[in-house]
Amino acid sequence: MTIMDRHQRRARQAILLAPVLGAFRLIRSFVRRIASLGIHGYPPDIQRRLKIVNVFSSLVVVTTFIYAMQLWASGNKEMMPVVYTNLALAFIVSLVPLMHRINELAGGLLLVVAEFVALIGFTAFFGRLGGAPLQYVVAAAAPFVIFEARRFWLIIAIVVAALLLHLIAWFQFPMEAAQLQADEKIISSLYVQGAVTTFGLIAACVYYAFSLFERAKAETESVLRNVLPDSVVERLKASPGETIADGFSEASVLFADITGFVSMARGLGPEKTVALLNKLVSAFDELAGRHGVEKIKTIGDAYMVASGVPIARQDHAHALAAMALDLVAVVQEVSAAENVPLNVRVGMASGPMMAGIIGKNKFSYDVWGDPVNLASRLEQSSVPGRIAICPSCCAALRDAFSIEPRGLIEIKGVGPQESWFLLSRKSADVSPSSATSTRA
């Protein structure tokens, strides 16, 4: 088959499927409108639950009405009480979306009461083997979806009521007491319908509950991975109560502070300021991911990142140095693109440090040690567009990066400290990691 033939075949398939897809989109749009009836003004979580109540109610209305029309079309006058009962049930359940305007529970309660009463009526008419009593079993699962598990006592009351009604229907309406003595074939058909409905609704409720659980689990894990390193998240999942605290004999840490941002922000206003800062920090985050280093935190317009934690690596200084050079370049690029006067001061230090999770509410992963304090002081003493590094960094990087001596500087809390400026990568990079860290 030639390429032209394949294109023609796909075009014909698209033409044939167009009506089906169009009908599917119309149905989906209609279902969304039905699901949204009466839910406006409620918080998102409650709206999600009320949408389920609306969809469930609409299914009851449609299936009940269709069943009533089938019985009416059969011409059997003995079935007319069942027809009227089904039509009454369909009408009452159609009012569920309107009940949401009273409060968030009214619609669900109307649905439950209407179903419970109708099932007793169907049982009295056909007898206990007609399948209606079986549908009370749905109440063992459905209330958890309709009312949420936090309303424990309301759910327990509904479940107990359903159990009692099931037992009453079973023992009070034997087949010989049924108002309609239908033949065995009709009774078997009704029982099959009741069983299918019961199993289907219970399966749907359980599926929905598990889907909510999985979605909540995925959202929680996503938040955790945005706050904590992946390896730390895995440790928390394996041992939730474990204290996360580690020591590292060698690691590197970097502080970056955007210069000129505070004064510039006064003239930009809140929205533009946040948008610009978000653009910068997002670019820094991408660089951290590209170089395999760990973002620790942001404080205003300052950015802190570490290398060699929480997973030790021999090339921690090289990876962080490559990140630092790219970070300076990114700030200069954003400054030129946005036509704003921005630059960045950077300080970097290496040595032994500790890391772990601190806090109970809004906890965070943080690092401590002399290199952390030194990197912060180096950043404060640096100049815009330059990367100040400590003696340990200089010793680790001198073969792979161009470095400029800075001489002795006074570091608060440390005293006179020799420092250097990191300039660029050397053309023949000794470090394998540096070669792969260059920006695209």
Tab-separated table of C-alpha atoms in Angstrom:
chain	number	residue	atom	x	y	z
A	1	MET	CA	0.000	0.000	0.000
A	2	THR	CA	1.410	3.366	-1.048
A	3	ILE	CA	1.558	6.454	1.164
A	4	MET	CA	-1.186	8.045	-0.949
A	5	ASP	CA	-3.432	5.002	-0.432
A	6	ARG	CA	-2.908	5.140	3.325
A	7	HIS	CA	-3.794	8.846	3.415
A	8	GLN	CA	-6.942	8.212	1.391
A	9	ARG	CA	-7.917	5.318	3.652
A	10	ARG	CA	-7.466	7.459	6.759
A	11	ALA	CA	-9.496	10.247	5.159
A	12	ARG	CA	-12.373	7.843	4.426
A	13	GLN	CA	-12.235	6.490	7.991
A	14	ALA	CA	-12.322	10.027	9.365
A	15	ILE	CA	-15.390	10.823	7.242
A	16	LEU	CA	-17.172	7.668	8.404
A	17	LEU	CA	-16.307	8.261	12.062
A	18	ALA	CA	-17.198	11.962	12.019
A	19	PRO	CA	-20.936	11.448	12.823
A	20	VAL	CA	-20.108	8.987	15.609
A	21	LEU	CA	-17.528	11.323	17.144
A	22	GLY	CA	-19.926	14.235	16.805
A	23	ALA	CA	-22.673	12.306	18.584
A	24	PHE	CA	-20.234	11.262	21.306
A	25	ARG	CA	-19.196	14.886	21.869
A	26	LEU	CA	-22.851	15.963	22.076
A	27	ILE	CA	-23.610	13.244	24.624
A	28	ARG	CA	-20.546	14.131	26.673
A	29	SER	CA	-21.484	17.814	26.613
A	30	PHE	CA	-25.050	16.969	27.663
A	31	VAL	CA	-23.842	14.776	30.534
A	32	ARG	CA	-21.523	17.570	31.728
A	33	ARG	CA	-24.435	20.004	31.747
A	34	ILE	CA	-26.601	17.576	33.699
A	35	ALA	CA	-23.757	16.946	36.141
A	36	SER	CA	-23.320	20.694	36.729
A	37	LEU	CA	-26.969	21.426	37.593
A	38	GLY	CA	-27.430	23.109	40.961
A	39	ILE	CA	-23.790	22.849	42.078
A	40	HIS	CA	-22.673	26.445	41.523
A	41	GLY	CA	-21.482	28.243	44.627
A	42	TYR	CA	-20.128	25.130	46.324
A	43	PRO	CA	-16.388	24.493	46.891
A	44	PRO	CA	-14.653	22.315	44.241
A	45	ASP	CA	-14.612	19.153	46.399
A	46	ILE	CA	-18.342	19.368	47.085
A	47	GLN	CA	-19.046	20.173	43.425
A	48	ARG	CA	-17.207	16.991	42.425
A	49	ARG	CA	-19.377	14.918	44.759
A	50	LEU	CA	-22.627	16.608	43.678
A	51	LYS	CA	-21.759	15.942	40.039
A	52	ILE	CA	-21.670	12.236	40.866
A	53	VAL	CA	-25.048	12.525	42.616
A	54	ASN	CA	-26.485	14.280	39.542
A	55	VAL	CA	-25.143	11.685	37.113
A	56	PHE	CA	-26.354	8.842	39.323
A	57	SER	CA	-29.797	10.474	39.588
A	58	SER	CA	-30.034	11.047	35.844
A	59	LEU	CA	-29.276	7.365	35.232
A	60	VAL	CA	-32.058	6.406	37.651
A	61	VAL	CA	-34.480	8.766	35.879
A	62	VAL	CA	-33.626	7.480	32.400
A	63	THR	CA	-33.666	3.756	33.234
A	64	THR	CA	-36.820	4.055	35.356
A	65	PHE	CA	-38.675	5.990	32.665
A	66	ILE	CA	-37.637	3.527	29.948
A	67	TYR	CA	-38.750	0.603	32.119
A	68	ALA	CA	-42.121	2.305	32.729
A	69	MET	CA	-42.618	2.854	29.003
A	70	GLN	CA	-41.803	-0.782	28.269
A	71	LEU	CA	-44.381	-1.981	30.788
A	72	TRP	CA	-46.990	0.474	29.459
A	73	ALA	CA	-46.326	-0.632	25.843
A	74	SER	CA	-46.875	-4.278	26.823
A	75	GLY	CA	-50.592	-3.542	27.228
A	76	ASN	CA	-50.785	-5.534	30.458
A	77	LYS	CA	-53.185	-3.560	32.665
A	78	GLU	CA	-52.041	-5.452	35.755
A	79	MET	CA	-48.647	-3.760	35.344
A	80	MET	CA	-50.076	-0.201	35.517
A	81	PRO	CA	-49.353	0.238	39.271
A	82	VAL	CA	-45.684	-0.514	38.499
A	83	VAL	CA	-45.794	1.968	35.589
A	84	TYR	CA	-47.158	4.701	37.851
A	85	THR	CA	-44.630	3.893	40.579
A	86	ASN	CA	-41.745	4.113	38.104
A	87	LEU	CA	-42.994	7.392	36.645
A	88	ALA	CA	-43.401	8.837	40.148
A	89	LEU	CA	-39.884	7.687	41.059
A	90	ALA	CA	-38.444	9.208	37.866
A	91	PHE	CA	-40.171	12.542	38.571
A	92	ILE	CA	-39.060	12.705	42.200
A	93	VAL	CA	-35.436	11.782	41.413
A	94	SER	CA	-35.377	14.393	38.611
A	95	LEU	CA	-35.758	17.007	41.374
A	96	VAL	CA	-32.417	16.033	42.970
A	97	PRO	CA	-30.385	18.838	41.262
A	98	LEU	CA	-32.938	21.413	42.503
A	99	MET	CA	-32.480	20.125	46.059
A	100	HIS	CA	-28.799	21.126	45.968
A	101	ARG	CA	-29.992	24.725	46.308
A	102	ILE	CA	-31.261	23.911	49.810
A	103	ASN	CA	-27.973	22.379	50.982
A	104	GLU	CA	-25.366	19.874	49.848
A	105	LEU	CA	-27.129	16.906	51.519
A	106	ALA	CA	-30.717	17.491	50.393
A	107	GLY	CA	-30.358	15.996	46.905
A	108	GLY	CA	-28.640	12.847	48.134
A	109	LEU	CA	-31.190	12.334	50.899
A	110	LEU	CA	-34.076	12.734	48.443
A	111	LEU	CA	-32.484	10.131	46.167
A	112	VAL	CA	-32.018	7.659	49.022
A	113	VAL	CA	-35.535	8.061	50.444
A	114	ALA	CA	-37.199	7.833	47.014
A	115	GLU	CA	-35.283	4.667	46.128
A	116	PHE	CA	-35.937	3.021	49.500
A	117	VAL	CA	-39.703	3.664	49.310
A	118	ALA	CA	-39.962	2.602	45.647
A	119	LEU	CA	-38.141	-0.667	46.312
A	120	ILE	CA	-40.644	-1.562	49.021
A	121	GLY	CA	-43.431	-0.877	46.533
A	122	PHE	CA	-41.862	-3.067	43.853
A	123	THR	CA	-41.310	-5.860	46.395
A	124	ALA	CA	-44.947	-5.716	47.520
A	125	PHE	CA	-46.068	-6.005	43.898
A	126	PHE	CA	-43.755	-8.747	42.617
A	127	GLY	CA	-42.690	-10.510	45.833
A	128	ARG	CA	-39.259	-10.932	47.339
A	129	LEU	CA	-37.841	-12.888	44.395
A	130	GLY	CA	-38.490	-10.019	41.993
A	131	GLY	CA	-35.026	-8.616	42.642
A	132	ALA	CA	-36.045	-5.359	44.339
A	133	PRO	CA	-34.898	-6.338	47.879
A	134	LEU	CA	-31.485	-7.188	46.439
A	135	GLN	CA	-30.956	-3.559	45.445
A	136	TYR	CA	-30.910	-2.432	49.076
A	137	VAL	CA	-27.424	-3.975	49.186
A	138	VAL	CA	-26.213	-1.035	47.063
A	139	ALA	CA	-26.647	1.107	50.179
A	140	ALA	CA	-23.647	-0.656	51.714
A	141	ALA	CA	-21.403	1.262	49.290
A	142	ALA	CA	-23.282	4.128	47.605
A	143	PRO	CA	-23.646	6.408	50.694
A	144	PHE	CA	-19.864	6.660	50.978
A	145	VAL	CA	-19.822	8.174	47.483
A	146	ILE	CA	-22.969	10.286	47.836
A	147	PHE	CA	-22.259	11.736	51.287
A	148	GLU	CA	-18.474	11.174	51.775
A	149	ALA	CA	-16.918	9.100	54.548
A	150	ARG	CA	-16.549	12.101	56.885
A	151	ARG	CA	-20.324	11.958	57.539
A	152	PHE	CA	-19.856	8.637	59.267
A	153	TRP	CA	-22.993	8.559	61.378
A	154	LEU	CA	-25.294	9.595	58.524
A	155	ILE	CA	-23.825	6.840	56.368
A	156	ILE	CA	-24.186	4.272	59.167
A	157	ALA	CA	-27.847	5.288	59.606
A	158	ILE	CA	-28.530	4.815	55.881
A	159	VAL	CA	-26.731	1.459	55.786
A	160	VAL	CA	-28.655	0.208	58.843
A	161	ALA	CA	-31.945	1.450	57.361
A	162	ALA	CA	-31.196	-0.344	54.091
A	163	LEU	CA	-30.399	-3.561	55.952
A	164	LEU	CA	-33.639	-3.390	57.947
A	165	LEU	CA	-35.698	-2.634	54.832
A	166	HIS	CA	-34.040	-5.529	53.010
A	167	LEU	CA	-34.949	-7.909	55.832
A	168	ILE	CA	-38.495	-6.521	56.042
A	169	ALA	CA	-38.940	-6.868	52.284
A	170	TRP	CA	-37.641	-10.427	52.375
A	171	PHE	CA	-39.719	-11.723	55.293
A	172	GLN	CA	-42.900	-9.659	54.877
A	173	PHE	CA	-43.380	-10.204	51.155
A	174	PRO	CA	-43.033	-13.890	50.257
A	175	MET	CA	-44.077	-14.859	46.752
A	176	GLU	CA	-47.532	-16.015	47.804
A	177	ALA	CA	-48.202	-12.537	49.255
A	178	ALA	CA	-47.271	-10.696	46.026
A	179	GLN	CA	-49.988	-8.481	44.543
A	180	LEU	CA	-49.178	-9.797	41.044
A	181	GLN	CA	-48.769	-13.519	40.624
A	182	ALA	CA	-46.411	-13.332	37.638
A	183	ASP	CA	-45.039	-16.435	35.980
A	184	GLU	CA	-41.590	-17.758	36.829
A	185	LYS	CA	-40.011	-16.407	33.630
A	186	ILE	CA	-40.970	-12.795	34.463
A	187	ILE	CA	-39.822	-13.153	38.067
A	188	SER	CA	-36.474	-14.608	36.946
A	189	SER	CA	-36.046	-11.765	34.474
A	190	LEU	CA	-36.743	-9.192	37.191
A	191	TYR	CA	-34.286	-10.874	39.541
A	192	VAL	CA	-31.565	-10.839	36.873
A	193	GLN	CA	-32.182	-7.131	36.285
A	194	GLY	CA	-31.969	-6.431	40.006
A	195	ALA	CA	-28.777	-8.466	40.372
A	196	VAL	CA	-27.104	-6.746	37.398
A	197	THR	CA	-28.079	-3.319	38.743
A	198	THR	CA	-26.865	-4.163	42.243
A	199	PHE	CA	-23.514	-5.583	41.180
A	200	GLY	CA	-22.980	-2.783	38.656
A	201	LEU	CA	-23.655	0.023	41.140
A	202	ILE	CA	-21.517	-1.542	43.870
A	203	ALA	CA	-18.657	-2.038	41.399
A	204	ALA	CA	-19.018	1.572	40.225
A	205	CYS	CA	-18.951	2.862	43.825
A	206	VAL	CA	-15.887	0.801	44.722
A	207	TYR	CA	-14.141	1.846	41.502
A	208	TYR	CA	-14.866	5.496	42.233
A	209	ALA	CA	-13.602	5.178	45.814
A	210	PHE	CA	-10.362	3.549	44.676
A	211	SER	CA	-9.912	6.071	41.863
A	212	LEU	CA	-10.238	8.901	44.402
A	213	PHE	CA	-7.718	7.168	46.626
A	214	GLU	CA	-5.246	6.697	43.783
A	215	ARG	CA	-5.712	10.286	42.622
A	216	ALA	CA	-5.174	11.632	46.144
A	217	LYS	CA	-2.129	9.385	46.543
A	218	ALA	CA	-0.672	10.604	43.240
A	219	GLU	CA	-1.326	14.254	44.125
A	220	THR	CA	0.242	13.821	47.570
A	221	GLU	CA	3.292	12.117	46.102
A	222	SER	CA	3.609	14.822	43.445
A	223	VAL	CA	3.571	17.510	46.135
A	224	LEU	CA	6.127	15.578	48.196
A	225	ARG	CA	8.455	15.202	45.206
A	226	ASN	CA	8.207	18.940	44.562
A	227	VAL	CA	9.219	19.619	48.179
A	228	LEU	CA	11.645	16.794	48.925
A	229	PRO	CA	14.284	14.872	46.961
A	230	ASP	CA	13.046	11.669	45.342
A	231	SER	CA	15.288	9.440	47.452
A	232	VAL	CA	13.972	11.078	50.637
A	233	VAL	CA	10.366	10.577	49.496
A	234	GLU	CA	11.057	6.867	48.984
A	235	ARG	CA	12.526	6.630	52.474
A	236	LEU	CA	9.469	8.365	53.967
A	237	LYS	CA	7.146	6.002	52.111
A	238	ALA	CA	9.081	2.967	53.381
A	239	SER	CA	9.283	4.274	56.979
A	240	PRO	CA	6.775	7.112	57.555
A	241	GLY	CA	7.908	7.817	61.095
A	242	GLU	CA	11.630	7.743	60.347
A	243	THR	CA	13.778	10.767	61.174
A	244	ILE	CA	15.591	11.798	58.007
A	245	ALA	CA	19.081	13.033	58.926
A	246	ASP	CA	22.317	12.260	57.054
A	247	GLY	CA	25.937	13.330	57.183
A	248	PHE	CA	28.117	13.839	54.084
A	249	SER	CA	31.896	13.940	54.198
A	250	GLU	CA	32.061	15.982	50.993
A	251	ALA	CA	29.376	18.047	49.262
A	252	SER	CA	28.939	21.492	47.750
A	253	VAL	CA	26.402	24.240	48.287
A	254	LEU	CA	25.606	27.401	46.348
A	255	PHE	CA	23.773	30.620	47.183
A	256	ALA	CA	22.595	32.989	44.460
A	257	ASP	CA	21.031	36.381	45.036
A	258	ILE	CA	19.460	38.402	42.231
A	259	THR	CA	20.801	41.947	42.402
A	260	GLY	CA	18.682	44.941	41.542
A	261	PHE	CA	15.480	42.986	41.939
A	262	VAL	CA	14.091	44.736	45.031
A	263	SER	CA	14.446	48.253	43.645
A	264	MET	CA	13.134	47.179	40.247
A	265	ALA	CA	10.115	45.415	41.817
A	266	ARG	CA	8.858	48.695	43.286
A	267	GLY	CA	8.139	49.961	39.795
A	268	LEU	CA	6.811	46.722	38.298
A	269	GLY	CA	3.902	45.998	40.626
A	270	PRO	CA	2.942	42.660	42.205
A	271	GLU	CA	1.834	40.720	39.123
A	272	LYS	CA	4.807	41.560	36.914
A	273	THR	CA	7.224	41.100	39.807
A	274	VAL	CA	5.930	37.618	40.638
A	275	ALA	CA	5.835	36.666	36.946
A	276	LEU	CA	9.462	37.734	36.439
A	277	LEU	CA	10.666	36.014	39.608
A	278	ASN	CA	8.766	32.874	38.642
A	279	LYS	CA	10.433	32.911	35.219
A	280	LEU	CA	13.880	33.153	36.805
A	281	VAL	CA	13.312	30.518	39.496
A	282	SER	CA	11.702	28.131	36.989
A	283	ALA	CA	14.779	28.504	34.774
A	284	PHE	CA	17.003	27.811	37.806
A	285	ASP	CA	14.952	24.699	38.598
A	286	GLU	CA	15.436	23.433	35.048
A	287	LEU	CA	19.181	23.959	35.369
A	288	ALA	CA	19.235	22.084	38.688
A	289	GLY	CA	17.468	19.138	37.067
A	290	ARG	CA	19.777	19.232	34.053
A	291	HIS	CA	22.938	19.201	36.163
A	292	GLY	CA	21.636	16.652	38.681
A	293	VAL	CA	21.895	18.916	41.719
A	294	GLU	CA	19.315	19.426	44.454
A	295	LYS	CA	17.359	22.634	44.918
A	296	ILE	CA	17.093	23.320	48.642
A	297	LYS	CA	14.914	26.429	48.833
A	298	THR	CA	14.211	29.953	47.665
A	299	ILE	CA	14.001	32.905	50.031
A	300	GLY	CA	12.592	35.912	48.229
A	301	ASP	CA	14.938	36.502	45.306
A	302	ALA	CA	17.663	34.243	46.736
A	303	TYR	CA	18.210	30.667	45.538
A	304	MET	CA	19.986	27.836	47.353
A	305	VAL	CA	21.116	24.594	45.732
A	306	ALA	CA	23.362	21.720	46.840
A	307	SER	CA	25.293	18.954	45.129
A	308	GLY	CA	26.231	15.623	46.671
A	309	VAL	CA	23.092	15.528	48.855
A	310	PRO	CA	20.995	13.530	49.516
A	311	ILE	CA	22.928	11.130	47.257
A	312	ALA	CA	26.707	11.423	47.515
A	313	ARG	CA	28.672	11.959	44.300
A	314	GLN	CA	32.380	12.433	43.676
A	315	ASP	CA	31.935	15.241	41.135
A	316	HIS	CA	29.684	17.367	43.386
A	317	ALA	CA	31.827	20.494	42.954
A	318	HIS	CA	32.083	20.143	39.149
A	319	ALA	CA	28.321	19.685	38.754
A	320	LEU	CA	27.527	22.693	40.925
A	321	ALA	CA	30.157	24.856	39.211
A	322	ALA	CA	28.617	24.072	35.836
A	323	MET	CA	25.206	24.970	37.294
A	324	ALA	CA	26.581	28.258	38.641
A	325	LEU	CA	27.966	29.340	35.261
A	326	ASP	CA	24.703	28.525	33.524
A	327	LEU	CA	22.739	30.311	36.240
A	328	VAL	CA	24.656	33.561	35.678
A	329	ALA	CA	24.123	33.245	31.937
A	330	VAL	CA	20.371	32.652	32.365
A	331	VAL	CA	19.936	35.777	34.499
A	332	GLN	CA	21.758	37.851	31.899
A	333	GLU	CA	19.598	36.366	29.124
A	334	VAL	CA	16.362	37.125	31.008
A	335	SER	CA	17.608	40.631	31.774
A	336	ALA	CA	18.214	41.288	28.073
A	337	ALA	CA	14.955	39.648	26.960
A	338	GLU	CA	12.801	41.507	29.495
A	339	ASN	CA	14.804	44.745	29.210
A	340	VAL	CA	15.248	44.968	32.991
A	341	PRO	CA	18.475	45.657	34.930
A	342	LEU	CA	19.129	42.292	36.590
A	343	ASN	CA	22.234	40.426	37.605
A	344	VAL	CA	23.172	37.807	40.174
A	345	ARG	CA	25.777	37.323	42.904
A	346	VAL	CA	26.850	33.761	43.573
A	347	GLY	CA	28.775	32.139	46.417
A	348	MET	CA	29.864	28.492	46.450
A	349	ALA	CA	31.607	26.353	49.056
A	350	SER	CA	32.464	22.678	49.586
A	351	GLY	CA	33.118	20.487	52.601
A	352	PRO	CA	31.419	18.198	55.109
A	353	MET	CA	27.782	18.965	55.870
A	354	MET	CA	24.552	17.492	57.210
A	355	ALA	CA	21.092	17.309	55.664
A	356	GLY	CA	17.632	16.279	56.786
A	357	ILE	CA	13.954	17.107	57.145
A	358	ILE	CA	12.999	19.811	59.607
A	359	GLY	CA	9.631	21.035	60.823
A	360	LYS	CA	6.241	19.451	61.403
A	361	ASN	CA	3.958	21.727	59.404
A	362	LYS	CA	5.190	22.789	55.956
A	363	PHE	CA	8.373	20.793	56.578
A	364	SER	CA	11.401	21.157	54.332
A	365	TYR	CA	14.647	19.444	53.407
A	366	ASP	CA	17.607	21.565	54.487
A	367	VAL	CA	21.407	21.407	54.826
A	368	TRP	CA	23.744	22.610	57.586
A	369	GLY	CA	27.444	22.944	58.183
A	370	ASP	CA	30.365	25.318	57.788
A	371	PRO	CA	30.235	25.205	53.953
A	372	VAL	CA	26.639	26.462	54.071
A	373	ASN	CA	27.588	29.475	56.176
A	374	LEU	CA	30.686	30.100	54.076
A	375	ALA	CA	28.779	29.947	50.774
A	376	SER	CA	26.270	32.471	52.113
A	377	ARG	CA	29.070	34.848	53.178
A	378	LEU	CA	30.837	34.427	49.847
A	379	GLU	CA	27.641	35.332	48.004
A	380	GLN	CA	27.208	38.466	50.120
A	381	SER	CA	30.805	39.532	49.457
A	382	SER	CA	30.681	38.719	45.742
A	383	VAL	CA	29.952	41.179	42.946
A	384	PRO	CA	27.127	41.097	40.362
A	385	GLY	CA	27.776	38.617	37.593
A	386	ARG	CA	30.558	36.831	39.470
A	387	ILE	CA	30.819	33.470	41.250
A	388	ALA	CA	32.898	33.536	44.445
A	389	ILE	CA	34.310	30.164	45.555
A	390	CYS	CA	36.148	28.875	48.626
A	391	PRO	CA	39.609	27.191	48.834
A	392	SER	CA	38.084	23.672	48.772
A	393	CYS	CA	36.175	24.490	45.585
A	394	CYS	CA	39.303	25.993	44.046
A	395	ALA	CA	41.305	22.829	44.716
A	396	ALA	CA	38.567	20.634	43.204
A	397	LEU	CA	37.898	22.815	40.142
A	398	ARG	CA	41.255	24.327	39.084
A	399	ASP	CA	41.969	21.596	36.509
A	400	ALA	CA	38.567	21.813	34.799
A	401	PHE	CA	37.586	25.467	35.154
A	402	SER	CA	39.238	28.841	34.677
A	403	ILE	CA	39.623	30.514	38.054
A	404	GLU	CA	40.735	34.026	38.976
A	405	PRO	CA	42.431	34.728	42.332
A	406	ARG	CA	40.585	37.246	44.440
A	407	GLY	CA	42.909	37.501	47.416
A	408	LEU	CA	41.992	37.701	51.071
A	409	ILE	CA	38.553	39.004	51.996
A	410	GLU	CA	36.938	39.485	55.364
A	411	ILE	CA	34.187	36.939	55.921
A	412	LYS	CA	31.800	37.731	58.745
A	413	GLY	CA	32.082	35.091	61.440
A	414	VAL	CA	35.100	33.496	59.747
A	415	GLY	CA	37.731	36.213	59.471
A	416	PRO	CA	40.199	36.698	56.587
A	417	GLN	CA	39.487	34.073	53.930
A	418	GLU	CA	41.168	33.464	50.608
A	419	SER	CA	38.683	33.434	47.749
A	420	TRP	CA	38.553	33.050	43.966
A	421	PHE	CA	36.161	33.889	41.136
A	422	LEU	CA	34.954	31.046	38.935
A	423	LEU	CA	35.172	32.262	35.319
A	424	SER	CA	34.393	29.495	32.815
A	425	ARG	CA	34.956	25.914	31.815
A	426	LYS	CA	38.280	25.090	30.266
A	427	SER	CA	38.130	23.896	26.671
A	428	ALA	CA	39.695	20.533	27.595
A	429	ASP	CA	37.516	19.674	30.570
A	430	VAL	CA	39.026	17.041	32.820
A	431	SER	CA	35.711	16.292	34.506
A	432	PRO	CA	33.419	13.953	32.580
A	433	SER	CA	30.363	15.457	34.270
A	434	SER	CA	31.287	18.964	33.190
A	435	ALA	CA	31.434	17.964	29.555
A	436	THR	CA	27.866	16.742	29.699
A	437	SER	CA	26.670	19.732	31.719
A	438	THR	CA	27.164	22.419	29.106
A	439	ARG	CA	24.003	24.246	28.167
A	440	ALA	CA	22.321	23.409	24.911
